[in-house]
Coordinates of C-alpha atoms in Angstrom, one line a residue:
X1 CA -52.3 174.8 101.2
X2 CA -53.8 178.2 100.8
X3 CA -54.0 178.6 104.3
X4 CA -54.0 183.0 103.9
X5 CA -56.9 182.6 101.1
X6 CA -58.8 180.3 103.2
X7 CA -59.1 182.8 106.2
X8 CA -59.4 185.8 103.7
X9 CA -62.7 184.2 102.5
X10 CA -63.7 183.0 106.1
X11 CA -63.2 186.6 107.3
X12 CA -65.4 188.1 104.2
X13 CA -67.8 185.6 104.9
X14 CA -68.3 186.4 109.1
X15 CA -68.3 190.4 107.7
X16 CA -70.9 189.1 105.2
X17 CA -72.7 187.9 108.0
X18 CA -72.5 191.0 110.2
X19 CA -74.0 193.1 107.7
X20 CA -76.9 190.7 107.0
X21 CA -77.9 190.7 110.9
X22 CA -76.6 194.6 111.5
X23 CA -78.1 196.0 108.5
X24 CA -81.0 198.4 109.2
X25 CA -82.6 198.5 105.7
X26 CA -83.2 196.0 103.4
X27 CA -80.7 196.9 100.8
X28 CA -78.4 196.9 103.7
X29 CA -79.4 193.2 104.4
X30 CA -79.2 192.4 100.9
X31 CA -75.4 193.3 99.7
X32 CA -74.6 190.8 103.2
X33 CA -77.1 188.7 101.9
X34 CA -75.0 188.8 98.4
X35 CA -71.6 188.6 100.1
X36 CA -72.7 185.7 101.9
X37 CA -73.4 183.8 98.7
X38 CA -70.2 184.7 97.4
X39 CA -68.6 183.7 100.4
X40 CA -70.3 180.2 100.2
X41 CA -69.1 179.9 96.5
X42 CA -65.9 180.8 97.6
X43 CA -65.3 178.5 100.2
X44 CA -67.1 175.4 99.0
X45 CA -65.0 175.5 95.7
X46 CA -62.0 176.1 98.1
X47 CA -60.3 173.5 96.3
X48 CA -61.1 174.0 92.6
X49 CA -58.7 171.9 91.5
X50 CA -60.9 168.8 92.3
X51 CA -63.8 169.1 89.7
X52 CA -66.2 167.9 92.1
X53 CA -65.4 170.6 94.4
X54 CA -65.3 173.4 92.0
X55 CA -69.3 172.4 90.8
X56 CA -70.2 171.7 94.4
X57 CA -69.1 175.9 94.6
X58 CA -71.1 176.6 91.1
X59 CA -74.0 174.3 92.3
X60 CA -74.5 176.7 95.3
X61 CA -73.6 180.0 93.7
X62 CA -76.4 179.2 91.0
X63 CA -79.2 178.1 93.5
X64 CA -78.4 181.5 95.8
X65 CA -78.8 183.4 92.8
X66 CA -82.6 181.7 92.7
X67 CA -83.2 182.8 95.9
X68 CA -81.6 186.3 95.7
X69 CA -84.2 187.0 92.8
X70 CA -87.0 186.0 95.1
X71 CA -85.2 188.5 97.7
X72 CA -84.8 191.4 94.9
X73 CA -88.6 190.8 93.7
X74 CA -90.0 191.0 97.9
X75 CA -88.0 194.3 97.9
X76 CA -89.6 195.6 94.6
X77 CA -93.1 194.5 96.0
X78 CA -92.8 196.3 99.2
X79 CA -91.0 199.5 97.8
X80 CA -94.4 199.5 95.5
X81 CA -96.6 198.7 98.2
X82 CA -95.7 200.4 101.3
X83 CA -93.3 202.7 99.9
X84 CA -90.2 202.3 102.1
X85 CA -87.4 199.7 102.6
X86 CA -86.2 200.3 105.8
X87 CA -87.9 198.2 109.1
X88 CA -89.4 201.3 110.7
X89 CA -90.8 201.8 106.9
X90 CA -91.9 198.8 106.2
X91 CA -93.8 198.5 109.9
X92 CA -95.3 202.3 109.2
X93 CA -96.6 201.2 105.7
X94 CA -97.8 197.9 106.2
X95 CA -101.3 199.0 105.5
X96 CA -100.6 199.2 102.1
X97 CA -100.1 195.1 102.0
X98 CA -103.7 194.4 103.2
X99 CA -104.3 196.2 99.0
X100 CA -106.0 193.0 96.6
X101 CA -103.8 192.4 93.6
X102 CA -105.3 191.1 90.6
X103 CA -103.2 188.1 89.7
X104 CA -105.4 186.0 87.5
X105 CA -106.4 186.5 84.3
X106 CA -103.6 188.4 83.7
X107 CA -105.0 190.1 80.6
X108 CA -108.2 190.9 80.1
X109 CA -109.5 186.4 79.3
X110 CA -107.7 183.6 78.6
X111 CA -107.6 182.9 74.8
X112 CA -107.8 179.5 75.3
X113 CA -111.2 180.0 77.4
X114 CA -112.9 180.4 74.5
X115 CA -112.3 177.2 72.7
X116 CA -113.6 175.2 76.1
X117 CA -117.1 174.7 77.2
X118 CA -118.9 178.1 78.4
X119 CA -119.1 176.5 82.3
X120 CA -115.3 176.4 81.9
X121 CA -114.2 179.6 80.0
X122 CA -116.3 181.6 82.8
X123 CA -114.2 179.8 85.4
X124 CA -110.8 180.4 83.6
X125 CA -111.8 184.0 83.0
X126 CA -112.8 184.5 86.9
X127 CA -110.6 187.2 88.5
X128 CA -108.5 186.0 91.4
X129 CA -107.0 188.0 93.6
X130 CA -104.5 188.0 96.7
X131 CA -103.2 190.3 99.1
X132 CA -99.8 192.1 98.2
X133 CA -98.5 190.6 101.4
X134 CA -99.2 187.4 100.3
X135 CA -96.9 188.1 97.0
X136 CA -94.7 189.0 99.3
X137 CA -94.1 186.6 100.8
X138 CA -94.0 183.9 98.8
X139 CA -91.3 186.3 97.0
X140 CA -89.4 186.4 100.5
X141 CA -90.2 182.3 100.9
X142 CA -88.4 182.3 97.7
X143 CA -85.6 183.9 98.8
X144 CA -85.2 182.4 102.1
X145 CA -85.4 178.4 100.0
X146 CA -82.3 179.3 98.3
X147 CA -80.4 180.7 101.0
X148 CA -81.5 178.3 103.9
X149 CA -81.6 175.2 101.1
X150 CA -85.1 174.3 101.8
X151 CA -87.5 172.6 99.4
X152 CA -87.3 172.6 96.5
X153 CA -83.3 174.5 96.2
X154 CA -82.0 172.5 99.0
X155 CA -80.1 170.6 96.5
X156 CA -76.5 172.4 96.9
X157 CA -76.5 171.3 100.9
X158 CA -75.2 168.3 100.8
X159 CA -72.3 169.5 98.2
X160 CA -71.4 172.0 101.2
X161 CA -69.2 169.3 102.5
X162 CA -66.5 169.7 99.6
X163 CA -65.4 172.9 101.1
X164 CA -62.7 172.2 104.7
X165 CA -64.0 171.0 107.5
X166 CA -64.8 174.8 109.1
X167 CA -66.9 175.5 106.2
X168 CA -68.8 172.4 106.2
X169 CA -69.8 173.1 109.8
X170 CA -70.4 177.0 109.2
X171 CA -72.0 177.5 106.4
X172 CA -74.9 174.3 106.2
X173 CA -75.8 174.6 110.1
X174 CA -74.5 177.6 112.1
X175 CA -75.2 180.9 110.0
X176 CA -76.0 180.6 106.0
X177 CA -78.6 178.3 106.8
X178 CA -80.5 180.5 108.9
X179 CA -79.6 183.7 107.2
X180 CA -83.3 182.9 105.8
X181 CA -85.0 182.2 109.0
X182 CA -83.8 185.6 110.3
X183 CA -85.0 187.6 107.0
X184 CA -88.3 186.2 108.0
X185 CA -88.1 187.0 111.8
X186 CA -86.9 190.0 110.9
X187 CA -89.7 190.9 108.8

């Protein structure tokens, strides 16, 4: 049943696919990126009539959603940081990753510091800092976790296999799964 829907959705989600690994920018990579989630939604639920089916679709839609914010928040840092979001950009500016952010204390102490033992409070009220390309990347790893369902949002992977047989063997190993291997080969 549903045999016209089925290959509608299977044909967004190859497109989807296209413009992930064709894109040139990284807003180009994210709308395939986006499309490839709903396309996994899609044909996971495929048959919604069975509720385990329809939350297997949900279960994925929500933990791509994780990872798309950690996608959305890499693009924010680099567009601060280097200034461009395209890859010949991105490779120009890179310089600008090497700057140290200040990610700890975020204020100027930690209220709490003051209620511990002096030793401590001066050790809570260090300043740490990291690299913006280390920000970065853990944004991206975020990312790339929810799409390739590794730890810890691997959890909608084995719900994959409510979708038809096709999907089950597209979308967990051929292409969704390393959609977030190549965003970091890429990069």
């Amino acid at each position: 049943p549903s045999f016209y829907r089925f290959f509608a959705y299977l044909h967004l989600f190859i497109f989807s696919m296209l413009v992930l690994v064709l894109g040139d920018s990284l807003p180009i990579l994210f709308v395939g990126w986006e499309g490839v989630g709903l396309c996994s939604y899609l044909l996971i639920g495929f048959w919604f009539k069975e509720e385990a089916n329809a939350a297997a679709g949900k279960k994925a839609f929500i933990t791509n959603r994780i990872g798309d914010f950690g996608l959305l928040v890499a693009m924010g840092l680099l567009a601060y940081y280097v200034g461009a979001l395209d890859w010949a950009g991105i490779d120009a500016g890179k310089g600008g990753l090497l700057q140290p952010v200040k990610i700890w204390p975020v204020s100027g102490d930690v209220p709490i510091a003051q209620a511990l033992p002096e030793g401590w409070a001066a050790a809570i009220n260090a300043p740490r800092y990291v690299n913006a390309a280390t920000l970065v990347g853990l944004a991206l790893f975020l990312g790339c976790a929810g799409k390739s369902a590794q730890l810890p949002l691997y959890v909608w992977l084995p719900d994959a296999m409510a979708g038809p047989t096709p999907v089950s063997a597209l979308i967990p190993a051929a292409t969704m799964v390393t959609a977030g291997v190549y965003l970091v080969c890429r990069l």
